[in-house]
CSV table of C-alpha atoms in Angstrom, one decimal:
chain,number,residue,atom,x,y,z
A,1,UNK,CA,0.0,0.0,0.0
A,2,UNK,CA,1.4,3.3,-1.3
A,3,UNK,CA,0.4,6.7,0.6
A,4,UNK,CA,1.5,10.2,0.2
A,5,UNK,CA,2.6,12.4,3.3
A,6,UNK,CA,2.5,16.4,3.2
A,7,UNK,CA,5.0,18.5,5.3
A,8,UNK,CA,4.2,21.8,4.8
A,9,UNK,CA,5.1,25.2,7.2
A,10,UNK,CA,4.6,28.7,6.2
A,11,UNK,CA,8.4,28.7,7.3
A,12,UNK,CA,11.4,26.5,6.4
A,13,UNK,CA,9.5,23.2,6.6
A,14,UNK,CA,12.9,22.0,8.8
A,15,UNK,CA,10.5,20.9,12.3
A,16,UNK,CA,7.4,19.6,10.4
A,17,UNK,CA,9.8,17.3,8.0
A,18,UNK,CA,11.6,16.4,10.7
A,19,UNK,CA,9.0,15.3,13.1
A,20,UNK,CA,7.0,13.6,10.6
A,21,UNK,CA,9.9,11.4,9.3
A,22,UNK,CA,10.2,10.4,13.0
A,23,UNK,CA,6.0,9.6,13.5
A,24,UNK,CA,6.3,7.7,10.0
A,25,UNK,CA,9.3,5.6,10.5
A,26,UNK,CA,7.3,3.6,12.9
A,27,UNK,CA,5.5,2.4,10.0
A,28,UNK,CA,7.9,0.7,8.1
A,29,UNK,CA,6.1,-2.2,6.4
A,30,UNK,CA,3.8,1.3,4.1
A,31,UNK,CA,5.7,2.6,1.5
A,32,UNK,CA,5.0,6.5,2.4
A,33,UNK,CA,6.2,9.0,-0.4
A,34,UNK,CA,7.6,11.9,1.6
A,35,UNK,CA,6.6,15.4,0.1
A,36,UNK,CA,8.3,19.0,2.1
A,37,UNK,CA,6.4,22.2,1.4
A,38,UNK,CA,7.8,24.9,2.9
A,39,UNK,CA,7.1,28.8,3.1
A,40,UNK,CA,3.4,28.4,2.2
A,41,UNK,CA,3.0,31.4,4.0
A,42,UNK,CA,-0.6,33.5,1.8
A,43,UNK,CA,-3.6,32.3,0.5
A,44,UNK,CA,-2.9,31.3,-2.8
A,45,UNK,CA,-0.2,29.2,-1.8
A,46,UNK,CA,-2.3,27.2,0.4
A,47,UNK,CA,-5.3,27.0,-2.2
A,48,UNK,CA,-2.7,25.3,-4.3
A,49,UNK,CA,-1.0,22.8,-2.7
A,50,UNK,CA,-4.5,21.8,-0.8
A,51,UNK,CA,-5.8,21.4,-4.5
A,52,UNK,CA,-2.7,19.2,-5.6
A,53,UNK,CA,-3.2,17.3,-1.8
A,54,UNK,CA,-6.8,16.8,-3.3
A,55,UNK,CA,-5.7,15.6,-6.8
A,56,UNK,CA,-3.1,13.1,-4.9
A,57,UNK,CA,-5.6,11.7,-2.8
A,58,UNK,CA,-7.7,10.5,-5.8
A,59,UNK,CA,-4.5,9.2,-7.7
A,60,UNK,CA,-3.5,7.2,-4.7
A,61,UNK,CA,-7.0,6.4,-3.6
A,62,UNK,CA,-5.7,6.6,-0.1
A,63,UNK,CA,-6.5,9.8,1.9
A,64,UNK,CA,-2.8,11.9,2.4
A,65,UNK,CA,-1.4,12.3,5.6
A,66,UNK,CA,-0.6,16.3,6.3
A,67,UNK,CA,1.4,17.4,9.3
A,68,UNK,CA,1.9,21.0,9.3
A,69,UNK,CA,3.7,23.5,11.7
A,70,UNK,CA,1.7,26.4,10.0
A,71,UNK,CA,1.3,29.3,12.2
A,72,UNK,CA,-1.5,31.3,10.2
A,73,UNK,CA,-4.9,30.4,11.2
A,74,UNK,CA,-6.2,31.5,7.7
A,75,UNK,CA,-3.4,29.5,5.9
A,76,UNK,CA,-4.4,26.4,8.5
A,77,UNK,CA,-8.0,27.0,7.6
A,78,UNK,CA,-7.3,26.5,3.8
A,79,UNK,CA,-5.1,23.4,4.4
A,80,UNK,CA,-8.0,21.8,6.4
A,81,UNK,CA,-10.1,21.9,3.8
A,82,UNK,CA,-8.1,19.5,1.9
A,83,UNK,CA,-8.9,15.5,1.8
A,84,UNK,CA,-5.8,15.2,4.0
A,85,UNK,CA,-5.6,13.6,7.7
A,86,UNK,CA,-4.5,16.7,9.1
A,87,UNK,CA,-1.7,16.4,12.1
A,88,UNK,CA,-1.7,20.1,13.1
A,89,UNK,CA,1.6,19.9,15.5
A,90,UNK,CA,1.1,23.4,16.8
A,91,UNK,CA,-2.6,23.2,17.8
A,92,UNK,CA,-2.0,19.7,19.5
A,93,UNK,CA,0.7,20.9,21.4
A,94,UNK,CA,0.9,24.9,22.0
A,95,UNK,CA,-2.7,25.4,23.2
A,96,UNK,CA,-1.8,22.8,26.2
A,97,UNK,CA,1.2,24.4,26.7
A,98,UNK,CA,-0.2,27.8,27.2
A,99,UNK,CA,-2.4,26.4,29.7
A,100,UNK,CA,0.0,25.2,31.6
A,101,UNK,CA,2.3,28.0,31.5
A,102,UNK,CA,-0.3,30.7,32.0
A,103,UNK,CA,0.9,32.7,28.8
A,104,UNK,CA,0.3,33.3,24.7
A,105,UNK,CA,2.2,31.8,22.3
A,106,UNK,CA,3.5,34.4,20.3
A,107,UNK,CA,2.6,32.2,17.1
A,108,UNK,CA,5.5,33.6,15.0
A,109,UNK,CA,6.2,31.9,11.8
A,110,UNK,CA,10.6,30.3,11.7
A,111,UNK,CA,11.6,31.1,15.4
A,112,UNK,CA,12.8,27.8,15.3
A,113,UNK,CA,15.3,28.2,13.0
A,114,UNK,CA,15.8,31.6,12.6
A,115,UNK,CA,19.2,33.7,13.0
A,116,UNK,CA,17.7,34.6,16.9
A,117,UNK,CA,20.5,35.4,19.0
A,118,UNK,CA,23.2,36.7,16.7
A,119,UNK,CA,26.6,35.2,18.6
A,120,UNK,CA,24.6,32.1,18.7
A,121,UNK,CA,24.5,32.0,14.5
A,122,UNK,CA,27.9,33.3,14.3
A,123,UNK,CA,29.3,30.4,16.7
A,124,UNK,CA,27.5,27.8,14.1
A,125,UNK,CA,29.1,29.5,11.2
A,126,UNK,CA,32.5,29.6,12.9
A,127,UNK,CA,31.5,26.2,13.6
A,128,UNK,CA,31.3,24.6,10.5
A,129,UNK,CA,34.2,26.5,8.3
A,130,UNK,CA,36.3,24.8,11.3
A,131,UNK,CA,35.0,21.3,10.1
A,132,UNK,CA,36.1,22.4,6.8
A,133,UNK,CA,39.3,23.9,6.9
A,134,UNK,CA,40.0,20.8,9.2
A,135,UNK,CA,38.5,18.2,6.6
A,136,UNK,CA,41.0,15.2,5.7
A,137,UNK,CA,44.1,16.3,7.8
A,138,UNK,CA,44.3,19.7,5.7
A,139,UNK,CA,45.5,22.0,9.1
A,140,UNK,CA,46.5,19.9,11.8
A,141,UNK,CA,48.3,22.7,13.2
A,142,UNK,CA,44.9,24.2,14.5
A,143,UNK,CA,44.8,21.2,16.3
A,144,UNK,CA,44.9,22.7,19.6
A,145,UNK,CA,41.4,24.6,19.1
A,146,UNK,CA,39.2,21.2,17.8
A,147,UNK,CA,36.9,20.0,20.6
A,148,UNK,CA,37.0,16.4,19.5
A,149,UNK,CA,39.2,14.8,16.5
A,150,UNK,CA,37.9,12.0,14.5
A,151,UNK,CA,40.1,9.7,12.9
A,152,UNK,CA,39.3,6.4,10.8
A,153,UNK,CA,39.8,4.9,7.5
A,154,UNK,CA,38.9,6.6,4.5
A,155,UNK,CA,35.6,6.8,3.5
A,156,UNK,CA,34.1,5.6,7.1
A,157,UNK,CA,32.1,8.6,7.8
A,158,UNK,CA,34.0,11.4,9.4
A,159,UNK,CA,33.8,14.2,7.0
A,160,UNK,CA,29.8,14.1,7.8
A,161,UNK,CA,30.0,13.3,11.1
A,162,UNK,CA,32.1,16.4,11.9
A,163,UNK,CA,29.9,18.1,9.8
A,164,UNK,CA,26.7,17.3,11.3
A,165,UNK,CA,28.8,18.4,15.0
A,166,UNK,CA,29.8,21.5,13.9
A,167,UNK,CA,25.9,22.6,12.2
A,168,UNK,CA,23.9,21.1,15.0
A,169,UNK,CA,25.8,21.1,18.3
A,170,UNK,CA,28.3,23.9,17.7
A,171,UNK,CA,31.4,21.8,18.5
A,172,UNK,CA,34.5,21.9,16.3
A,173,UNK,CA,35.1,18.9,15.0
A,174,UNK,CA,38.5,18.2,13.3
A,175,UNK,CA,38.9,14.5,11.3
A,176,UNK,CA,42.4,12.9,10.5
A,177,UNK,CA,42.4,9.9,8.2
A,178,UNK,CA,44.4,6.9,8.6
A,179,UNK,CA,46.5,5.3,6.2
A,180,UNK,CA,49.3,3.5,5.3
A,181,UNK,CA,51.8,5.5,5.7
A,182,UNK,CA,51.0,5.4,9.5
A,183,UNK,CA,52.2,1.7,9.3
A,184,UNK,CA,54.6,0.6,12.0
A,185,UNK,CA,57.2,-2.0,10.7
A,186,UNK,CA,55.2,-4.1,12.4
A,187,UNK,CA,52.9,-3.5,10.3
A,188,UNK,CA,50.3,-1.9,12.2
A,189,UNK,CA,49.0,1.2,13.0
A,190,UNK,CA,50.7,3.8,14.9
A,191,UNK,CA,49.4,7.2,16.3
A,192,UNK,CA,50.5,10.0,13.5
A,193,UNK,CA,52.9,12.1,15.3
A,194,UNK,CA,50.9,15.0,14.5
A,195,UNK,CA,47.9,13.8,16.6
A,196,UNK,CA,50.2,12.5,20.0
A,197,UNK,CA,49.5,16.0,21.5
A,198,UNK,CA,46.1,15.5,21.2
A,199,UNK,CA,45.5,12.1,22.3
A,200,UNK,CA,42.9,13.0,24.7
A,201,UNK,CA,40.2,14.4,22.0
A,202,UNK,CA,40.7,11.7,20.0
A,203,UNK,CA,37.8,9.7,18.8
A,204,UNK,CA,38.0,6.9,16.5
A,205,UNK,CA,34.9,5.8,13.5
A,206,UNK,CA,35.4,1.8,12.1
A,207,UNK,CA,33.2,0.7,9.9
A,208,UNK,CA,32.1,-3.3,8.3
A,209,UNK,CA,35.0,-3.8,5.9
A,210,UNK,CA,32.1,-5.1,3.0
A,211,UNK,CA,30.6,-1.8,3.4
A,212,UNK,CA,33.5,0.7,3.2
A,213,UNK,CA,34.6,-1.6,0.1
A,214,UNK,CA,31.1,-0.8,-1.5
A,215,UNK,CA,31.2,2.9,-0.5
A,216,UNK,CA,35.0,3.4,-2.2
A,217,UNK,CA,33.9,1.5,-5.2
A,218,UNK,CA,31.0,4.1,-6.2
A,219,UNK,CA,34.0,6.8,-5.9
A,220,UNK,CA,37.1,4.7,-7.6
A,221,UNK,CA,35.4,1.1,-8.8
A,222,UNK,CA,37.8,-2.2,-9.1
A,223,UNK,CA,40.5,-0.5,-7.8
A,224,UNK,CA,42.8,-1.8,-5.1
A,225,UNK,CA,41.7,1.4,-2.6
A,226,UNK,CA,38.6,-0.3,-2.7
A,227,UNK,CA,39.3,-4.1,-2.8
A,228,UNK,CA,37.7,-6.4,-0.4
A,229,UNK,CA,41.2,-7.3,1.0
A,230,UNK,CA,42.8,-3.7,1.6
A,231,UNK,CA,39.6,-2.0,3.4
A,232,UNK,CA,39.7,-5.7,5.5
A,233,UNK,CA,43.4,-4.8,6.3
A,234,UNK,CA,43.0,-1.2,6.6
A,235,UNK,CA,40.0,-1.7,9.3
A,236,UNK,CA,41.6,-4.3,11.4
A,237,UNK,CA,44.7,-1.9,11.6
A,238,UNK,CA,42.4,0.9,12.8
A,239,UNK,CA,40.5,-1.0,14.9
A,240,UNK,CA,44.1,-2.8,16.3
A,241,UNK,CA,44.9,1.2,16.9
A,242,UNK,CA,42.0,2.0,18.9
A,243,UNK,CA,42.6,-1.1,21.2
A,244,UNK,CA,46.8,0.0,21.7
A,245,UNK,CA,45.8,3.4,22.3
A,246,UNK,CA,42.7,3.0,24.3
A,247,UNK,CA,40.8,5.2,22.1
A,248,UNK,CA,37.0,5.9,22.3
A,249,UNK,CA,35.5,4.4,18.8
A,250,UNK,CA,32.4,3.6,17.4
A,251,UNK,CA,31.1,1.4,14.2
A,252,UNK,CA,29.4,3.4,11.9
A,253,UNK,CA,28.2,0.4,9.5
A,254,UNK,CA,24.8,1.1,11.0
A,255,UNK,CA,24.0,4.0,12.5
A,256,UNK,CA,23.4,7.2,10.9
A,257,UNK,CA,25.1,10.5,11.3
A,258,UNK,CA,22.8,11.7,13.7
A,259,UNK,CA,23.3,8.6,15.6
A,260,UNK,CA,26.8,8.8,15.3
A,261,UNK,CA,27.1,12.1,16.6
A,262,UNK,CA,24.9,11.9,19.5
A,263,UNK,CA,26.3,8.9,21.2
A,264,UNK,CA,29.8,10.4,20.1
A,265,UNK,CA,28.6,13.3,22.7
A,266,UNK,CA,27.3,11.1,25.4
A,267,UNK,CA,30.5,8.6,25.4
A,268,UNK,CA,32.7,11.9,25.4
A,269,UNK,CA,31.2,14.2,27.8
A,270,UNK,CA,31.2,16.5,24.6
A,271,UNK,CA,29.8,20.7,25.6
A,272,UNK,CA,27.3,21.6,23.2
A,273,UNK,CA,27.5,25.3,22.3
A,274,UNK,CA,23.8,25.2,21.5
A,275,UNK,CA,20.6,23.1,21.2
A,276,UNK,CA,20.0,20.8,17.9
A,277,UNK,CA,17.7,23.3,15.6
């Protein structure tokens, strides 16, 4: 059974999307096509996508599931009309709350995820050109001002993952990547000189060696980087690493970089800056 779910906001779209993706991922066995609408923020706006959530209810033959953070009561009004099953997340949950708290919402359209307090924006910004002039080993000697270091194999997930630190939490989030020639003549790993002053922010990514020899063969296919054998070799070395060094690590075959980065922050004892917008 195919259905057809609307999240629409006369803002970004960024809180509806988000918390319908969560409601709907308990129903995994319905294949739900996910449609965003944002800034559907006048009149004719609304009158159009509530007659296009009209024409999609007849082509599915299944009534469309809406879940709006639509502050205008007019705009809401429109969108009701519609053939949808309306989840109306501000009604449900901000007329409770301002009985409990005694006080009026100010029903403003993107406080969410607006620019709000100004030093707060700036520290995101700062934030994530840190993750990027830190990407793949590029500055190492800025080292000393990274909250947390990720280091793995290529291609295991720590360009995201420092990312997703840097735009959500506000913590800067360098990444160092392991490879060969940070063989021992042992033949393992050893700690990259350039990282022993930092061993304490260290954190290390692993990943299934099947699935990091998939992800390099989209980027360079049949080639020894991303043979079977040399990601098996390269991961046991990291993970051989992490053990010697007693470094923090977690296996990213599964998880996803929200995942990652949040039980990243509880192992560590990471300081967010700011909230998750």
């Amino acid at each position: 059974m195919t259905r057809t779910a609307f999240f629409i906001s006369d803002g970004t779209g960024i809180t509806a999307e988000s918390l319908g993706r969560s409601l709907l991922a308990q129903f995994g066995d319905i294949d739900i096509s996910m449609v965003t609408k944002p800034y559907i923020d006048t009149l004719d706006k609304a009158q159009a996508l509530t007659a296009i959530i009209d024409a999609t209810a007849v082509r599915d033959g299944e009534q469309p599931i809406i879940i709006d953070t639509i502050v205008d009561q007019q705009i809401r009004d429109v969108i009701r009309q519609s053939s949808g099953f309306k989840v109306d997340i501000f009604s449900t949950f901000l007329e409770p709350l301002e009985q409990v708290l005694g006080a009026r919402s100010s029903y403003s359209v993107g406080r969410t995820h607006s620019i709000g307090s100004d030093a707060v924006y700036m520290d995101r910004i700062h934030s994530v050109h840190f993750a990027l002039d830190n990407d793949d080993g590029a500055r190492t000697h800025q080292y000393d001002k990274a909250d947390i270091i990720l280091v793995g194999v290529s291609r295991c997930g720590k360009t995201p993952t420092s990312l997703y630190l840097a735009l959500q939490f506000g913590i800067r989030a360098a990444n160092y990547p392991l490879t060969e020639d940070d063989l021992d003549e042992d033949g393992t790993l050893k700690l990259p000189k350039v990282l022993a002053p930092h061993r304490h922010k260290l954190f290390g990514l692993t990943i299934d060696a099947r699935r990091l020899s998939a992800i390099r063969n989209e980027r360079r296919p049949n080639s020894r980087y991303s043979s079977i054998d040399q990601c098996l070799q390269e991961v046991e070395q990291a993970e051989a690493l992490y053990r010697k060094m007693h470094i923090p690590h977690i296996d990213t075959t599964r998880f996803s970089v929200e995942e990652i980065s949040t039980r990243m922050i509880a192992e560590t004892g990471l300081a967010r800056r700011f909230s998750p917008r």
